Amino acid sequence: IEEALDELRQLGVAYERVPWCPEGITLSQEQKQRVLESGLCEAGVLYPQSLSSMLATLIFDPQPLEEILDLCAAPGSKTSHIAARMENRGALIANDSSRGRVFRLQANLKTLGVLHTKTVCLPGEWMWKKYPEMCDR
């Protein structure tokens, strides 16, 4: 987090910390454009995400070494936040029923350095019936 914030300061990008989410920041529309043009998102340093998505992950409260099933994972914003909260340790099954969206999910997770995730493309109902006992969340 601090490395990403240092990058923003070096670029002269003004941001505000989200008080209820340690890894969250907000940017003005102008600052968002500067960040998008900077290449920080393409490099996996930052990932744009809505505050409501961040809140969902915090309520979900993933922990390191847990086994977690994300049924609607693409394009990867909540999945990557879950992985970060798990400190890239544990097992994360990232499912989306759309094959095209799974490819985007895989690319985003790779860019963000998410290591412990298996991506699948199956109907969510089937996944839930198959895996509820094996997953912590």
PDB file of N, CA, C and O in Angstrom, residues 28-73:
ATOM      1  N   SER A  28     -10.241  12.374  -7.376  1.00  0.00           N
ATOM      2  CA  SER A  28     -11.137  13.200  -8.179  1.00  0.00           C
ATOM      3  C   SER A  28     -11.129  12.658  -9.605  1.00  0.00           C
ATOM      4  O   SER A  28     -10.244  11.875  -9.983  1.00  0.00           O
ATOM      5  N   GLN A  29     -12.080  13.080 -10.404  1.00  0.00           N
ATOM      6  CA  GLN A  29     -12.149  12.614 -11.791  1.00  0.00           C
ATOM      7  C   GLN A  29     -10.869  12.965 -12.542  1.00  0.00           C
ATOM      8  O   GLN A  29     -10.335  12.161 -13.296  1.00  0.00           O
ATOM      9  N   GLU A  30     -10.357  14.171 -12.312  1.00  0.00           N
ATOM     10  CA  GLU A  30      -9.113  14.597 -12.963  1.00  0.00           C
ATOM     11  C   GLU A  30      -7.944  13.714 -12.540  1.00  0.00           C
ATOM     12  O   GLU A  30      -7.127  13.301 -13.364  1.00  0.00           O
ATOM     13  N   GLN A  31      -7.857  13.404 -11.250  1.00  0.00           N
ATOM     14  CA  GLN A  31      -6.769  12.571 -10.744  1.00  0.00           C
ATOM     15  C   GLN A  31      -6.901  11.133 -11.256  1.00  0.00           C
ATOM     16  O   GLN A  31      -5.897  10.481 -11.546  1.00  0.00           O
ATOM     17  N   LYS A  32      -8.140  10.641 -11.380  1.00  0.00           N
ATOM     18  CA  LYS A  32      -8.355   9.298 -11.938  1.00  0.00           C
ATOM     19  C   LYS A  32      -7.763   9.216 -13.335  1.00  0.00           C
ATOM     20  O   LYS A  32      -7.095   8.242 -13.681  1.00  0.00           O
ATOM     21  N   GLN A  33      -8.014  10.246 -14.129  1.00  0.00           N
ATOM     22  CA  GLN A  33      -7.499  10.255 -15.502  1.00  0.00           C
ATOM     23  C   GLN A  33      -5.974  10.243 -15.496  1.00  0.00           C
ATOM     24  O   GLN A  33      -5.351   9.521 -16.263  1.00  0.00           O
ATOM     25  N   ARG A  34      -5.364  11.010 -14.615  1.00  0.00           N
ATOM     26  CA  ARG A  34      -3.898  11.031 -14.520  1.00  0.00           C
ATOM     27  C   ARG A  34      -3.360   9.657 -14.149  1.00  0.00           C
ATOM     28  O   ARG A  34      -2.344   9.210 -14.692  1.00  0.00           O
ATOM     29  N   VAL A  35      -4.027   8.988 -13.214  1.00  0.00           N
ATOM     30  CA  VAL A  35      -3.582   7.649 -12.803  1.00  0.00           C
ATOM     31  C   VAL A  35      -3.719   6.674 -13.957  1.00  0.00           C
ATOM     32  O   VAL A  35      -2.818   5.873 -14.222  1.00  0.00           O
ATOM     33  N   LEU A  36      -4.858   6.718 -14.661  1.00  0.00           N
ATOM     34  CA  LEU A  36      -5.054   5.803 -15.790  1.00  0.00           C
ATOM     35  C   LEU A  36      -3.993   6.017 -16.864  1.00  0.00           C
ATOM     36  O   LEU A  36      -3.513   5.060 -17.463  1.00  0.00           O
ATOM     37  N   GLU A  37      -3.614   7.266 -17.104  1.00  0.00           N
ATOM     38  CA  GLU A  37      -2.602   7.574 -18.112  1.00  0.00           C
ATOM     39  C   GLU A  37      -1.191   7.242 -17.640  1.00  0.00           C
ATOM     40  O   GLU A  37      -0.284   7.105 -18.453  1.00  0.00           O
ATOM     41  N   SER A  38      -0.989   7.076 -16.337  1.00  0.00           N
ATOM     42  CA  SER A  38       0.356   6.860 -15.779  1.00  0.00           C
ATOM     43  C   SER A  38       0.897   5.453 -16.017  1.00  0.00           C
ATOM     44  O   SER A  38       2.099   5.238 -15.924  1.00  0.00           O
ATOM     45  N   GLY A  39       0.021   4.490 -16.262  1.00  0.00           N
ATOM     46  CA  GLY A  39       0.460   3.110 -16.433  1.00  0.00           C
ATOM     47  C   GLY A  39       0.483   2.318 -15.131  1.00  0.00           C
ATOM     48  O   GLY A  39       0.824   1.132 -15.131  1.00  0.00           O
ATOM     49  N   LEU A  40       0.131   2.939 -14.009  1.00  0.00           N
ATOM     50  CA  LEU A  40       0.149   2.234 -12.724  1.00  0.00           C
ATOM     51  C   LEU A  40      -0.872   1.099 -12.674  1.00  0.00           C
ATOM     52  O   LEU A  40      -0.618   0.071 -12.044  1.00  0.00           O
ATOM     53  N   CYS A  41      -1.998   1.280 -13.343  1.00  0.00           N
ATOM     54  CA  CYS A  41      -3.010   0.206 -13.357  1.00  0.00           C
ATOM     55  C   CYS A  41      -2.547  -0.952 -14.228  1.00  0.00           C
ATOM     56  O   CYS A  41      -2.679  -2.114 -13.837  1.00  0.00           O
ATOM     57  N   GLU A  42      -1.986  -0.640 -15.393  1.00  0.00           N
ATOM     58  CA  GLU A  42      -1.488  -1.694 -16.279  1.00  0.00           C
ATOM     59  C   GLU A  42      -0.356  -2.482 -15.634  1.00  0.00           C
ATOM     60  O   GLU A  42      -0.180  -3.663 -15.899  1.00  0.00           O
ATOM     61  N   ALA A  43       0.400  -1.834 -14.759  1.00  0.00           N
ATOM     62  CA  ALA A  43       1.514  -2.491 -14.074  1.00  0.00           C
ATOM     63  C   ALA A  43       1.053  -3.275 -12.848  1.00  0.00           C
ATOM     64  O   ALA A  43       1.852  -3.981 -12.243  1.00  0.00           O
ATOM     65  N   GLY A  44      -0.221  -3.154 -12.493  1.00  0.00           N
ATOM     66  CA  GLY A  44      -0.741  -3.882 -11.340  1.00  0.00           C
ATOM     67  C   GLY A  44      -0.472  -3.208 -10.005  1.00  0.00           C
ATOM     68  O   GLY A  44      -0.674  -3.813  -8.958  1.00  0.00           O
ATOM     69  N   VAL A  45      -0.026  -1.956 -10.028  1.00  0.00           N
ATOM     70  CA  VAL A  45       0.223  -1.222  -8.788  1.00  0.00           C
ATOM     71  C   VAL A  45      -1.101  -0.799  -8.157  1.00  0.00           C
ATOM     72  O   VAL A  45      -1.265  -0.852  -6.941  1.00  0.00           O
ATOM     73  N   LEU A  46      -2.036  -0.382  -8.988  1.00  0.00           N
ATOM     74  CA  LEU A  46      -3.362   0.049  -8.546  1.00  0.00           C
ATOM     75  C   LEU A  46      -4.429  -0.655  -9.377  1.00  0.00           C
ATOM     76  O   LEU A  46      -4.178  -1.053 -10.518  1.00  0.00           O
ATOM     77  N   TYR A  47      -5.618  -0.779  -8.790  1.00  0.00           N
ATOM     78  CA  TYR A  47      -6.741  -1.353  -9.521  1.00  0.00           C
ATOM     79  C   TYR A  47      -7.982  -0.544  -9.182  1.00  0.00           C
ATOM     80  O   TYR A  47      -8.327  -0.416  -7.995  1.00  0.00           O
ATOM     81  N   PRO A  48      -8.646   0.032 -10.187  1.00  0.00           N
ATOM     82  CA  PRO A  48      -9.850   0.814  -9.894  1.00  0.00           C
ATOM     83  C   PRO A  48     -10.987  -0.093  -9.416  1.00  0.00           C
ATOM     84  O   PRO A  48     -11.218  -1.172  -9.981  1.00  0.00           O
ATOM     85  N   GLN A  49     -11.649   0.343  -8.367  1.00  0.00           N
ATOM     86  CA  GLN A  49     -12.730  -0.454  -7.786  1.00  0.00           C
ATOM     87  C   GLN A  49     -13.701   0.478  -7.080  1.00  0.00           C
ATOM     88  O   GLN A  49     -13.290   1.487  -6.504  1.00  0.00           O
ATOM     89  N   SER A  50     -14.973   0.131  -7.106  1.00  0.00           N
ATOM     90  CA  SER A  50     -15.966   0.951  -6.421  1.00  0.00           C
ATOM     91  C   SER A  50     -15.873   0.740  -4.911  1.00  0.00           C
ATOM     92  O   SER A  50     -15.441  -0.317  -4.438  1.00  0.00           O
ATOM     93  N   LEU A  51     -16.278   1.749  -4.180  1.00  0.00           N
ATOM     94  CA  LEU A  51     -16.281   1.642  -2.725  1.00  0.00           C
ATOM     95  C   LEU A  51     -17.220   0.532  -2.261  1.00  0.00           C
ATOM     96  O   LEU A  51     -16.926  -0.168  -1.293  1.00  0.00           O
ATOM     97  N   SER A  52     -18.342   0.330  -2.970  1.00  0.00           N
ATOM     98  CA  SER A  52     -19.278  -0.732  -2.577  1.00  0.00           C
ATOM     99  C   SER A  52     -18.646  -2.110  -2.737  1.00  0.00           C
ATOM    100  O   SER A  52     -18.893  -3.004  -1.927  1.00  0.00           O
ATOM    101  N   SER A  53     -17.810  -2.296  -3.750  1.00  0.00           N
ATOM    102  CA  SER A  53     -17.104  -3.572  -3.902  1.00  0.00           C
ATOM    103  C   SER A  53     -16.103  -3.779  -2.776  1.00  0.00           C
ATOM    104  O   SER A  53     -15.957  -4.881  -2.256  1.00  0.00           O
ATOM    105  N   MET A  54     -15.407  -2.719  -2.411  1.00  0.00           N
ATOM    106  CA  MET A  54     -14.458  -2.825  -1.293  1.00  0.00           C
ATOM    107  C   MET A  54     -15.194  -3.165  -0.003  1.00  0.00           C
ATOM    108  O   MET A  54     -14.724  -3.991   0.784  1.00  0.00           O
ATOM    109  N   LEU A  55     -16.340  -2.541   0.201  1.00  0.00           N
ATOM    110  CA  LEU A  55     -17.118  -2.794   1.410  1.00  0.00           C
ATOM    111  C   LEU A  55     -17.564  -4.248   1.468  1.00  0.00           C
ATOM    112  O   LEU A  55     -17.495  -4.888   2.524  1.00  0.00           O
ATOM    113  N   ALA A  56     -17.969  -4.792   0.331  1.00  0.00           N
ATOM    114  CA  ALA A  56     -18.400  -6.195   0.292  1.00  0.00           C
ATOM    115  C   ALA A  56     -17.265  -7.120   0.735  1.00  0.00           C
ATOM    116  O   ALA A  56     -17.482  -8.056   1.519  1.00  0.00           O
ATOM    117  N   THR A  57     -16.055  -6.856   0.261  1.00  0.00           N
ATOM    118  CA  THR A  57     -14.914  -7.687   0.655  1.00  0.00           C
ATOM    119  C   THR A  57     -14.626  -7.554   2.143  1.00  0.00           C
ATOM    120  O   THR A  57     -14.338  -8.544   2.819  1.00  0.00           O
ATOM    121  N   LEU A  58     -14.716  -6.343   2.680  1.00  0.00           N
ATOM    122  CA  LEU A  58     -14.447  -6.145   4.108  1.00  0.00           C
ATOM    123  C   LEU A  58     -15.489  -6.855   4.972  1.00  0.00           C
ATOM    124  O   LEU A  58     -15.144  -7.448   5.993  1.00  0.00           O
ATOM    125  N   ILE A  59     -16.735  -6.810   4.557  1.00  0.00           N
ATOM    126  CA  ILE A  59     -17.791  -7.517   5.303  1.00  0.00           C
ATOM    127  C   ILE A  59     -17.557  -9.024   5.230  1.00  0.00           C
ATOM    128  O   ILE A  59     -17.720  -9.744   6.206  1.00  0.00           O
ATOM    129  N   PHE A  60     -17.141  -9.492   4.070  1.00  0.00           N
ATOM    130  CA  PHE A  60     -16.842 -10.907   3.844  1.00  0.00           C
ATOM    131  C   PHE A  60     -15.690 -11.374   4.737  1.00  0.00           C
ATOM    132  O   PHE A  60     -15.631 -12.506   5.171  1.00  0.00           O
ATOM    133  N   ASP A  61     -14.751 -10.478   5.000  1.00  0.00           N
ATOM    134  CA  ASP A  61     -13.632 -10.680   5.921  1.00  0.00           C
ATOM    135  C   ASP A  61     -12.781 -11.915   5.617  1.00  0.00           C
ATOM    136  O   ASP A  61     -12.569 -12.766   6.480  1.00  0.00           O
ATOM    137  N   PRO A  62     -12.234 -12.029   4.401  1.00  0.00           N
ATOM    138  CA  PRO A  62     -11.368 -13.179   4.088  1.00  0.00           C
ATOM    139  C   PRO A  62     -10.093 -13.137   4.916  1.00  0.00           C
ATOM    140  O   PRO A  62      -9.560 -12.061   5.193  1.00  0.00           O
ATOM    141  N   GLN A  63      -9.596 -14.307   5.282  1.00  0.00           N
ATOM    142  CA  GLN A  63      -8.408 -14.421   6.122  1.00  0.00           C
ATOM    143  C   GLN A  63      -7.355 -15.284   5.426  1.00  0.00           C
ATOM    144  O   GLN A  63      -7.693 -16.173   4.645  1.00  0.00           O
ATOM    145  N   PRO A  64      -6.069 -15.039   5.741  1.00  0.00           N
ATOM    146  CA  PRO A  64      -5.010 -15.885   5.181  1.00  0.00           C
ATOM    147  C   PRO A  64      -5.266 -17.357   5.515  1.00  0.00           C
ATOM    148  O   PRO A  64      -5.799 -17.686   6.574  1.00  0.00           O
ATOM    149  N   LEU A  65      -4.901 -18.219   4.581  1.00  0.00           N
ATOM    150  CA  LEU A  65      -4.971 -19.684   4.693  1.00  0.00           C
ATOM    151  C   LEU A  65      -6.384 -20.249   4.631  1.00  0.00           C
ATOM    152  O   LEU A  65      -6.559 -21.455   4.769  1.00  0.00           O
ATOM    153  N   GLU A  66      -7.386 -19.426   4.389  1.00  0.00           N
ATOM    154  CA  GLU A  66      -8.745 -19.947   4.204  1.00  0.00           C
ATOM    155  C   GLU A  66      -8.913 -20.476   2.790  1.00  0.00           C
ATOM    156  O   GLU A  66      -8.111 -20.202   1.901  1.00  0.00           O
ATOM    157  N   GLU A  67      -9.989 -21.228   2.595  1.00  0.00           N
ATOM    158  CA  GLU A  67     -10.408 -21.682   1.270  1.00  0.00           C
ATOM    159  C   GLU A  67     -11.682 -20.938   0.947  1.00  0.00           C
ATOM    160  O   GLU A  67     -12.684 -21.047   1.670  1.00  0.00           O
ATOM    161  N   ILE A  68     -11.662 -20.167  -0.147  1.00  0.00           N
ATOM    162  CA  ILE A  68     -12.761 -19.272  -0.467  1.00  0.00           C
ATOM    163  C   ILE A  68     -13.234 -19.508  -1.894  1.00  0.00           C
ATOM    164  O   ILE A  68     -12.432 -19.705  -2.806  1.00  0.00           O
ATOM    165  N   LEU A  69     -14.545 -19.462  -2.076  1.00  0.00           N
ATOM    166  CA  LEU A  69     -15.181 -19.604  -3.383  1.00  0.00           C
ATOM    167  C   LEU A  69     -15.845 -18.285  -3.754  1.00  0.00           C
ATOM    168  O   LEU A  69     -16.710 -17.799  -3.031  1.00  0.00           O
ATOM    169  N   ASP A  70     -15.422 -17.693  -4.865  1.00  0.00           N
ATOM    170  CA  ASP A  70     -16.017 -16.471  -5.407  1.00  0.00           C
ATOM    171  C   ASP A  70     -16.816 -16.899  -6.635  1.00  0.00           C
ATOM    172  O   ASP A  70     -16.250 -17.286  -7.648  1.00  0.00           O
ATOM    173  N   LEU A  71     -18.146 -16.850  -6.532  1.00  0.00           N
ATOM    174  CA  LEU A  71     -19.000 -17.384  -7.596  1.00  0.00           C
ATOM    175  C   LEU A  71     -19.144 -16.468  -8.811  1.00  0.00           C
ATOM    176  O   LEU A  71     -19.414 -16.945  -9.897  1.00  0.00           O
ATOM    177  N   CYS A  72     -19.022 -15.172  -8.633  1.00  0.00           N
ATOM    178  CA  CYS A  72     -19.170 -14.209  -9.738  1.00  0.00           C
ATOM    179  C   CYS A  72     -17.918 -13.353  -9.790  1.00  0.00           C
ATOM    180  O   CYS A  72     -17.935 -12.173  -9.464  1.00  0.00           O
ATOM    181  N   ALA A  73     -16.814 -13.942 -10.180  1.00  0.00           N
ATOM    182  CA  ALA A  73     -15.495 -13.366  -9.958  1.00  0.00           C
ATOM    183  C   ALA A  73     -15.050 -12.326 -10.985  1.00  0.00           C
ATOM    184  O   ALA A  73     -14.246 -11.461 -10.651  1.00  0.00           O
TER     185      ALA A  73
END
